[in-house]
């Protein structure tokens, strides 16, 4: 009996040992799993840093395959401010975190605030990435993709009012395109038609050079420029091409009172052979004999001036 009592006591003593402080601590930790990382603890500074980085990633421009740098970006403090002041459409504007503030950046921030333009703050590394390493000086704006009009719609609208349409052949410099857009808008043209191939498109450089005129003047991209000229002829347009060897001065261009298409070629190669064949006449701009040719955008502006002067019955440069 005594032995049994001793064994029962020993057993109770063993049970008491198992239920001691160590057992309570063990049970209190059951179900908690491993200790969470610092960045997963809501009260920890590492968590806050992780959340801030995730937010920047969501608001930063996305990269699809290759760099987003190129036609739709304007970078640098002066170019960005000039783009904003010119009224170019802005899809998104970015400023690098910690960018040093000078007078120009303050101008940009003030303009953005006054016009309700949100400036997304991203890391300098992110801005480097999305602009393809261009020298952005801590600020960049992205333009939306240009929405081209339909060539037939432009021709139809111009035909209704005996208007002017400018067609471009081989204009590959976006600044020349922008300058022609600006001149066409200034002289009341109904629109511009450019070919899908071998041509500049409405990039940021073209937008900037147009000084915002591209927002007011429809521009169409034709799959085939020659077919567009054929269509214009069928609709009653007179098609005249600018060519240095043209025997008729632009001031004497035929069909001046009706719907007119003025075709401008590149200053290097001029009008392509098939384009020439689709013109009713080749007209020239008289220039001094020691000057080889005019810049394409300058030639377009002169031609538009001459035509509009004639239509208004005003003296020309003839």
CSV table of C-alpha atoms in Angstrom, one decimal:
chain,number,residue,atom,x,y,z
A,1,UNK,CA,0.0,0.0,0.0
A,2,UNK,CA,2.7,2.3,1.0
A,3,UNK,CA,4.4,1.6,-2.3
A,4,UNK,CA,1.2,2.3,-4.2
A,5,UNK,CA,0.8,5.5,-2.4
A,6,UNK,CA,4.3,6.5,-3.2
A,7,UNK,CA,3.7,5.6,-6.9
A,8,UNK,CA,0.5,7.6,-7.0
A,9,UNK,CA,2.3,10.5,-5.4
A,10,UNK,CA,5.1,10.2,-7.9
A,11,UNK,CA,2.5,10.2,-10.7
A,12,UNK,CA,0.7,13.3,-9.3
A,13,UNK,CA,4.1,14.9,-8.9
A,14,UNK,CA,4.9,14.2,-12.5
A,15,UNK,CA,1.5,15.6,-13.6
A,16,UNK,CA,2.1,18.8,-11.6
A,17,UNK,CA,5.5,19.1,-13.4
A,18,UNK,CA,3.9,18.8,-16.8
A,19,UNK,CA,1.4,21.5,-16.0
A,20,UNK,CA,4.0,23.9,-14.7
A,21,UNK,CA,4.8,27.3,-16.1
A,22,UNK,CA,6.6,25.8,-19.1
A,23,UNK,CA,3.4,23.9,-20.1
A,24,UNK,CA,1.3,27.1,-19.8
A,25,UNK,CA,3.7,29.0,-22.1
A,26,UNK,CA,3.7,26.2,-24.6
A,27,UNK,CA,-0.1,26.1,-24.8
A,28,UNK,CA,-0.3,29.9,-25.0
A,29,UNK,CA,1.9,29.8,-28.1
A,30,UNK,CA,-0.1,27.0,-29.9
A,31,UNK,CA,-1.7,28.2,-33.2
A,32,UNK,CA,0.3,31.4,-33.5
A,33,UNK,CA,2.7,29.9,-36.1
A,34,UNK,CA,6.2,31.4,-36.9
A,35,UNK,CA,7.0,35.0,-36.0
A,36,UNK,CA,5.8,37.3,-38.8
A,37,UNK,CA,8.5,39.3,-40.8
A,38,UNK,CA,9.0,42.9,-39.9
A,39,UNK,CA,7.5,44.1,-43.2
A,40,UNK,CA,4.3,42.2,-42.4
A,41,UNK,CA,3.8,43.7,-39.0
A,42,UNK,CA,1.4,46.7,-39.4
A,43,UNK,CA,3.0,48.6,-36.6
A,44,UNK,CA,6.5,48.2,-38.0
A,45,UNK,CA,8.3,50.9,-40.1
A,46,UNK,CA,9.2,48.2,-42.6
A,47,UNK,CA,5.5,47.5,-43.2
A,48,UNK,CA,4.9,51.2,-43.9
A,49,UNK,CA,7.8,51.3,-46.3
A,50,UNK,CA,6.5,48.2,-48.2
A,51,UNK,CA,3.0,49.8,-48.5
A,52,UNK,CA,4.4,53.0,-49.8
A,53,UNK,CA,6.5,51.1,-52.4
A,54,UNK,CA,3.4,49.1,-53.5
A,55,UNK,CA,1.4,52.4,-53.9
A,56,UNK,CA,4.1,53.9,-56.1
A,57,UNK,CA,4.2,50.8,-58.2
A,58,UNK,CA,0.4,51.0,-58.8
A,59,UNK,CA,0.5,54.7,-59.8
A,60,UNK,CA,3.7,54.5,-61.9
A,61,UNK,CA,3.5,53.9,-65.6
A,62,UNK,CA,3.5,50.3,-66.6
A,63,UNK,CA,6.1,48.8,-68.9
A,64,UNK,CA,4.9,46.3,-71.6
A,65,UNK,CA,7.9,44.3,-72.9
A,66,UNK,CA,10.1,47.2,-74.1
A,67,UNK,CA,10.7,50.6,-72.7
A,68,UNK,CA,7.9,53.1,-73.0
A,69,UNK,CA,10.3,55.8,-74.1
A,70,UNK,CA,9.7,57.4,-77.5
A,71,UNK,CA,7.1,59.3,-79.4
A,72,UNK,CA,4.6,60.0,-76.6
A,73,UNK,CA,7.0,61.4,-74.0
A,74,UNK,CA,8.2,64.9,-73.4
A,75,UNK,CA,11.0,65.2,-70.9
A,76,UNK,CA,13.0,68.0,-69.4
A,77,UNK,CA,11.9,71.0,-67.4
A,78,UNK,CA,11.8,73.6,-70.3
A,79,UNK,CA,10.2,71.2,-72.8
A,80,UNK,CA,7.6,70.1,-70.3
A,81,UNK,CA,6.6,73.6,-69.3
A,82,UNK,CA,6.4,74.7,-73.0
A,83,UNK,CA,4.2,71.7,-73.7
A,84,UNK,CA,1.9,72.6,-70.8
A,85,UNK,CA,1.7,76.3,-71.9
A,86,UNK,CA,1.0,75.3,-75.5
A,87,UNK,CA,-2.1,73.4,-74.4
A,88,UNK,CA,-0.9,69.9,-75.5
A,89,UNK,CA,-3.1,67.1,-74.2
A,90,UNK,CA,-1.5,65.4,-71.3
A,91,UNK,CA,-2.2,61.8,-70.4
A,92,UNK,CA,-0.1,61.7,-67.3
A,93,UNK,CA,2.6,63.9,-65.7
A,94,UNK,CA,5.4,62.7,-63.5
A,95,UNK,CA,7.9,64.3,-61.1
A,96,UNK,CA,10.8,62.5,-59.4
A,97,UNK,CA,10.9,62.2,-55.7
A,98,UNK,CA,13.4,64.7,-54.2
A,99,UNK,CA,13.8,66.6,-57.5
A,100,UNK,CA,15.6,69.8,-56.9
A,101,UNK,CA,13.3,72.7,-57.2
A,102,UNK,CA,14.3,75.6,-59.4
A,103,UNK,CA,12.2,78.4,-61.0
A,104,UNK,CA,11.2,76.2,-63.9
A,105,UNK,CA,10.0,73.3,-61.8
A,106,UNK,CA,8.1,75.7,-59.6
A,107,UNK,CA,6.4,77.1,-62.8
A,108,UNK,CA,5.5,73.5,-63.7
A,109,UNK,CA,4.1,72.8,-60.2
A,110,UNK,CA,2.2,76.1,-60.3
A,111,UNK,CA,0.7,75.4,-63.7
A,112,UNK,CA,-0.3,71.9,-62.7
A,113,UNK,CA,-2.0,73.2,-59.5
A,114,UNK,CA,-3.9,76.0,-61.4
A,115,UNK,CA,-5.1,73.7,-64.1
A,116,UNK,CA,-6.0,70.7,-62.0
A,117,UNK,CA,-3.3,68.5,-63.5
A,118,UNK,CA,-2.2,65.7,-61.2
A,119,UNK,CA,1.5,65.2,-60.9
A,120,UNK,CA,2.4,61.6,-59.9
A,121,UNK,CA,5.5,61.3,-57.8
A,122,UNK,CA,7.7,58.4,-58.6
A,123,UNK,CA,11.3,57.4,-57.8
A,124,UNK,CA,14.0,58.8,-60.1
A,125,UNK,CA,14.8,55.2,-61.0
A,126,UNK,CA,11.3,54.6,-62.2
A,127,UNK,CA,11.3,57.7,-64.2
A,128,UNK,CA,14.6,56.7,-65.8
A,129,UNK,CA,13.1,53.4,-66.7
A,130,UNK,CA,9.9,54.6,-68.3
A,131,UNK,CA,11.6,57.3,-70.3
A,132,UNK,CA,14.3,55.0,-71.5
A,133,UNK,CA,17.1,56.8,-69.8
A,134,UNK,CA,16.4,60.2,-71.4
A,135,UNK,CA,17.6,63.3,-69.6
A,136,UNK,CA,14.3,64.1,-67.9
A,137,UNK,CA,15.6,66.5,-65.1
A,138,UNK,CA,13.1,65.0,-62.7
A,139,UNK,CA,10.0,65.7,-64.7
A,140,UNK,CA,8.2,64.2,-67.8
A,141,UNK,CA,4.8,64.1,-69.4
A,142,UNK,CA,3.2,61.5,-71.5
A,143,UNK,CA,0.8,62.3,-74.3
A,144,UNK,CA,-2.2,60.2,-75.2
A,145,UNK,CA,-2.2,58.2,-78.4
A,146,UNK,CA,-3.3,60.5,-81.3
A,147,UNK,CA,-6.8,59.7,-82.6
A,148,UNK,CA,-6.6,60.0,-86.4
A,149,UNK,CA,-9.6,61.1,-88.4
A,150,UNK,CA,-10.9,59.2,-91.5
A,151,UNK,CA,-9.5,60.5,-94.8
A,152,UNK,CA,-12.9,60.3,-96.5
A,153,UNK,CA,-14.5,62.3,-93.7
A,154,UNK,CA,-12.0,65.1,-94.1
A,155,UNK,CA,-12.5,65.1,-97.9
A,156,UNK,CA,-16.3,65.1,-97.5
A,157,UNK,CA,-16.2,68.0,-95.1
A,158,UNK,CA,-13.8,70.0,-97.3
A,159,UNK,CA,-15.9,69.2,-100.5
A,160,UNK,CA,-19.0,70.7,-98.8
A,161,UNK,CA,-17.3,74.1,-98.4
A,162,UNK,CA,-14.9,74.1,-101.3
A,163,UNK,CA,-12.1,73.8,-98.8
A,164,UNK,CA,-8.5,73.0,-98.8
A,165,UNK,CA,-6.9,69.7,-97.7
A,166,UNK,CA,-3.1,69.3,-97.4
A,167,UNK,CA,-1.7,65.8,-98.3
A,168,UNK,CA,1.9,65.0,-97.3
A,169,UNK,CA,4.2,62.6,-99.2
A,170,UNK,CA,7.4,61.5,-97.6
A,171,UNK,CA,7.5,64.0,-94.7
A,172,UNK,CA,9.4,62.0,-92.2
A,173,UNK,CA,10.5,64.8,-89.7
A,174,UNK,CA,7.8,65.2,-87.0
A,175,UNK,CA,8.8,68.8,-86.6
A,176,UNK,CA,8.1,69.5,-90.2
A,177,UNK,CA,4.7,67.7,-89.8
A,178,UNK,CA,3.9,69.8,-86.7
A,179,UNK,CA,4.9,73.0,-88.5
A,180,UNK,CA,2.7,72.1,-91.5
A,181,UNK,CA,-0.2,71.3,-89.2
A,182,UNK,CA,0.2,74.8,-87.6
A,183,UNK,CA,0.2,76.5,-91.0
A,184,UNK,CA,-2.7,74.6,-92.3
A,185,UNK,CA,-4.8,75.5,-89.2
A,186,UNK,CA,-3.7,79.2,-89.5
A,187,UNK,CA,-4.8,79.4,-93.1
A,188,UNK,CA,-8.1,77.6,-92.7
A,189,UNK,CA,-7.5,74.2,-94.2
A,190,UNK,CA,-10.1,71.5,-93.4
A,191,UNK,CA,-7.5,68.8,-92.6
A,192,UNK,CA,-4.3,67.0,-93.4
A,193,UNK,CA,-3.8,63.5,-94.9
A,194,UNK,CA,-0.6,61.6,-94.2
A,195,UNK,CA,0.4,58.1,-95.5
A,196,UNK,CA,0.7,55.2,-93.0
A,197,UNK,CA,4.2,54.4,-94.4
A,198,UNK,CA,7.3,56.6,-95.0
A,199,UNK,CA,5.8,59.4,-92.9
A,200,UNK,CA,6.2,61.1,-89.6
A,201,UNK,CA,3.2,60.6,-87.3
A,202,UNK,CA,1.7,62.7,-84.6
A,203,UNK,CA,4.3,62.2,-82.0
A,204,UNK,CA,5.2,64.5,-79.1
A,205,UNK,CA,7.6,66.4,-81.3
A,206,UNK,CA,4.9,67.0,-83.9
A,207,UNK,CA,2.4,68.0,-81.2
A,208,UNK,CA,4.9,70.5,-79.7
A,209,UNK,CA,5.8,72.1,-83.0
A,210,UNK,CA,2.1,72.4,-84.0
A,211,UNK,CA,1.7,74.7,-80.9
A,212,UNK,CA,-1.5,72.9,-80.1
A,213,UNK,CA,-3.0,73.3,-83.6
A,214,UNK,CA,-3.2,69.5,-83.8
A,215,UNK,CA,-6.0,69.6,-81.3
A,216,UNK,CA,-8.1,71.7,-83.6
A,217,UNK,CA,-7.3,70.3,-87.1
A,218,UNK,CA,-8.3,66.8,-88.1
A,219,UNK,CA,-5.4,64.6,-89.4
A,220,UNK,CA,-6.0,61.4,-91.2
A,221,UNK,CA,-3.6,58.5,-91.8
A,222,UNK,CA,-4.3,56.9,-95.1
A,223,UNK,CA,-3.3,53.3,-95.8
A,224,UNK,CA,-2.5,54.3,-99.4
A,225,UNK,CA,-2.0,58.0,-100.2
A,226,UNK,CA,-2.5,57.4,-104.0
A,227,UNK,CA,-6.0,55.9,-103.4
A,228,UNK,CA,-6.9,58.9,-101.2
A,229,UNK,CA,-5.9,61.2,-104.0
A,230,UNK,CA,-7.9,59.1,-106.4
A,231,UNK,CA,-10.9,59.4,-104.1
A,232,UNK,CA,-10.4,63.2,-103.9
A,233,UNK,CA,-10.4,63.5,-107.7
A,234,UNK,CA,-13.7,61.5,-107.8
A,235,UNK,CA,-15.2,63.9,-105.3
A,236,UNK,CA,-14.4,66.9,-107.5
A,237,UNK,CA,-11.1,68.1,-105.9
A,238,UNK,CA,-8.4,69.6,-108.0
A,239,UNK,CA,-5.1,68.0,-106.9
A,240,UNK,CA,-2.0,70.1,-107.2
A,241,UNK,CA,1.5,69.0,-106.2
A,242,UNK,CA,4.3,71.3,-105.1
A,243,UNK,CA,7.4,70.6,-107.2
A,244,UNK,CA,10.4,72.8,-107.9
A,245,UNK,CA,10.3,72.1,-111.6
A,246,UNK,CA,6.6,72.8,-111.9
A,247,UNK,CA,5.9,75.3,-114.8
A,248,UNK,CA,2.9,76.9,-113.1
A,249,UNK,CA,3.5,79.1,-110.2
A,250,UNK,CA,1.4,78.3,-107.1
A,251,UNK,CA,-0.3,81.7,-107.5
A,252,UNK,CA,-1.7,80.4,-110.7
A,253,UNK,CA,-2.8,77.0,-109.5
A,254,UNK,CA,-5.9,75.6,-111.2
A,255,UNK,CA,-9.1,74.9,-109.5
A,256,UNK,CA,-8.5,77.7,-107.0
A,257,UNK,CA,-12.2,78.4,-106.4
A,258,UNK,CA,-13.2,74.8,-105.7
A,259,UNK,CA,-12.2,72.0,-103.4
A,260,UNK,CA,-8.4,71.7,-103.5
A,261,UNK,CA,-5.8,69.2,-102.4
A,262,UNK,CA,-2.3,70.6,-102.0
A,263,UNK,CA,0.3,67.8,-102.0
A,264,UNK,CA,3.6,68.5,-100.3
A,265,UNK,CA,6.6,66.2,-100.8
A,266,UNK,CA,9.9,65.8,-99.0
A,267,UNK,CA,12.6,68.4,-99.6
A,268,UNK,CA,15.1,65.6,-100.4
A,269,UNK,CA,13.1,63.5,-102.8
A,270,UNK,CA,10.1,65.6,-103.7
A,271,UNK,CA,6.9,63.9,-104.8
A,272,UNK,CA,6.9,60.2,-105.5
A,273,UNK,CA,6.3,59.2,-109.2
A,274,UNK,CA,2.8,57.7,-108.6
A,275,UNK,CA,1.8,60.7,-106.5
A,276,UNK,CA,2.9,63.0,-109.3
A,277,UNK,CA,0.7,61.0,-111.7
A,278,UNK,CA,-2.3,61.6,-109.5
A,279,UNK,CA,-1.8,65.3,-109.5
A,280,UNK,CA,-3.8,67.5,-112.0
A,281,UNK,CA,-0.9,70.0,-112.0
A,282,UNK,CA,2.5,70.5,-110.6
A,283,UNK,CA,3.0,74.0,-109.2
A,284,UNK,CA,6.2,75.7,-108.0
A,285,UNK,CA,7.1,78.5,-105.7
A,286,UNK,CA,9.4,81.1,-107.4
A,287,UNK,CA,12.6,81.4,-105.4
A,288,UNK,CA,16.1,82.9,-106.1
A,289,UNK,CA,18.2,80.9,-108.4
A,290,UNK,CA,21.0,80.4,-105.8
A,291,UNK,CA,18.6,78.7,-103.4
A,292,UNK,CA,18.2,75.0,-104.1
A,293,UNK,CA,14.8,74.4,-102.4
A,294,UNK,CA,12.6,75.4,-99.5
A,295,UNK,CA,12.0,73.5,-96.3
A,296,UNK,CA,8.9,71.4,-96.8
A,297,UNK,CA,7.0,73.2,-94.0
A,298,UNK,CA,8.0,76.6,-95.3
A,299,UNK,CA,6.9,75.6,-98.8
A,300,UNK,CA,3.5,74.4,-97.5
A,301,UNK,CA,3.0,77.7,-95.6
A,302,UNK,CA,3.8,79.8,-98.7
A,303,UNK,CA,1.5,77.7,-100.9
A,304,UNK,CA,-1.4,78.0,-98.4
A,305,UNK,CA,-0.8,81.7,-98.1
A,306,UNK,CA,-0.9,82.2,-101.9
A,307,UNK,CA,-4.0,80.1,-102.3
A,308,UNK,CA,-6.0,81.8,-99.5
A,309,UNK,CA,-4.9,85.2,-100.8
A,310,UNK,CA,-6.3,84.3,-104.3
A,311,UNK,CA,-9.5,83.0,-102.9
A,312,UNK,CA,-10.0,86.2,-101.0
A,313,UNK,CA,-9.2,88.2,-104.1
A,314,UNK,CA,-6.2,89.8,-102.5
A,315,UNK,CA,-2.8,90.5,-104.1
A,316,UNK,CA,-0.4,87.6,-103.9
A,317,UNK,CA,3.4,87.3,-104.2
A,318,UNK,CA,3.2,86.7,-107.9
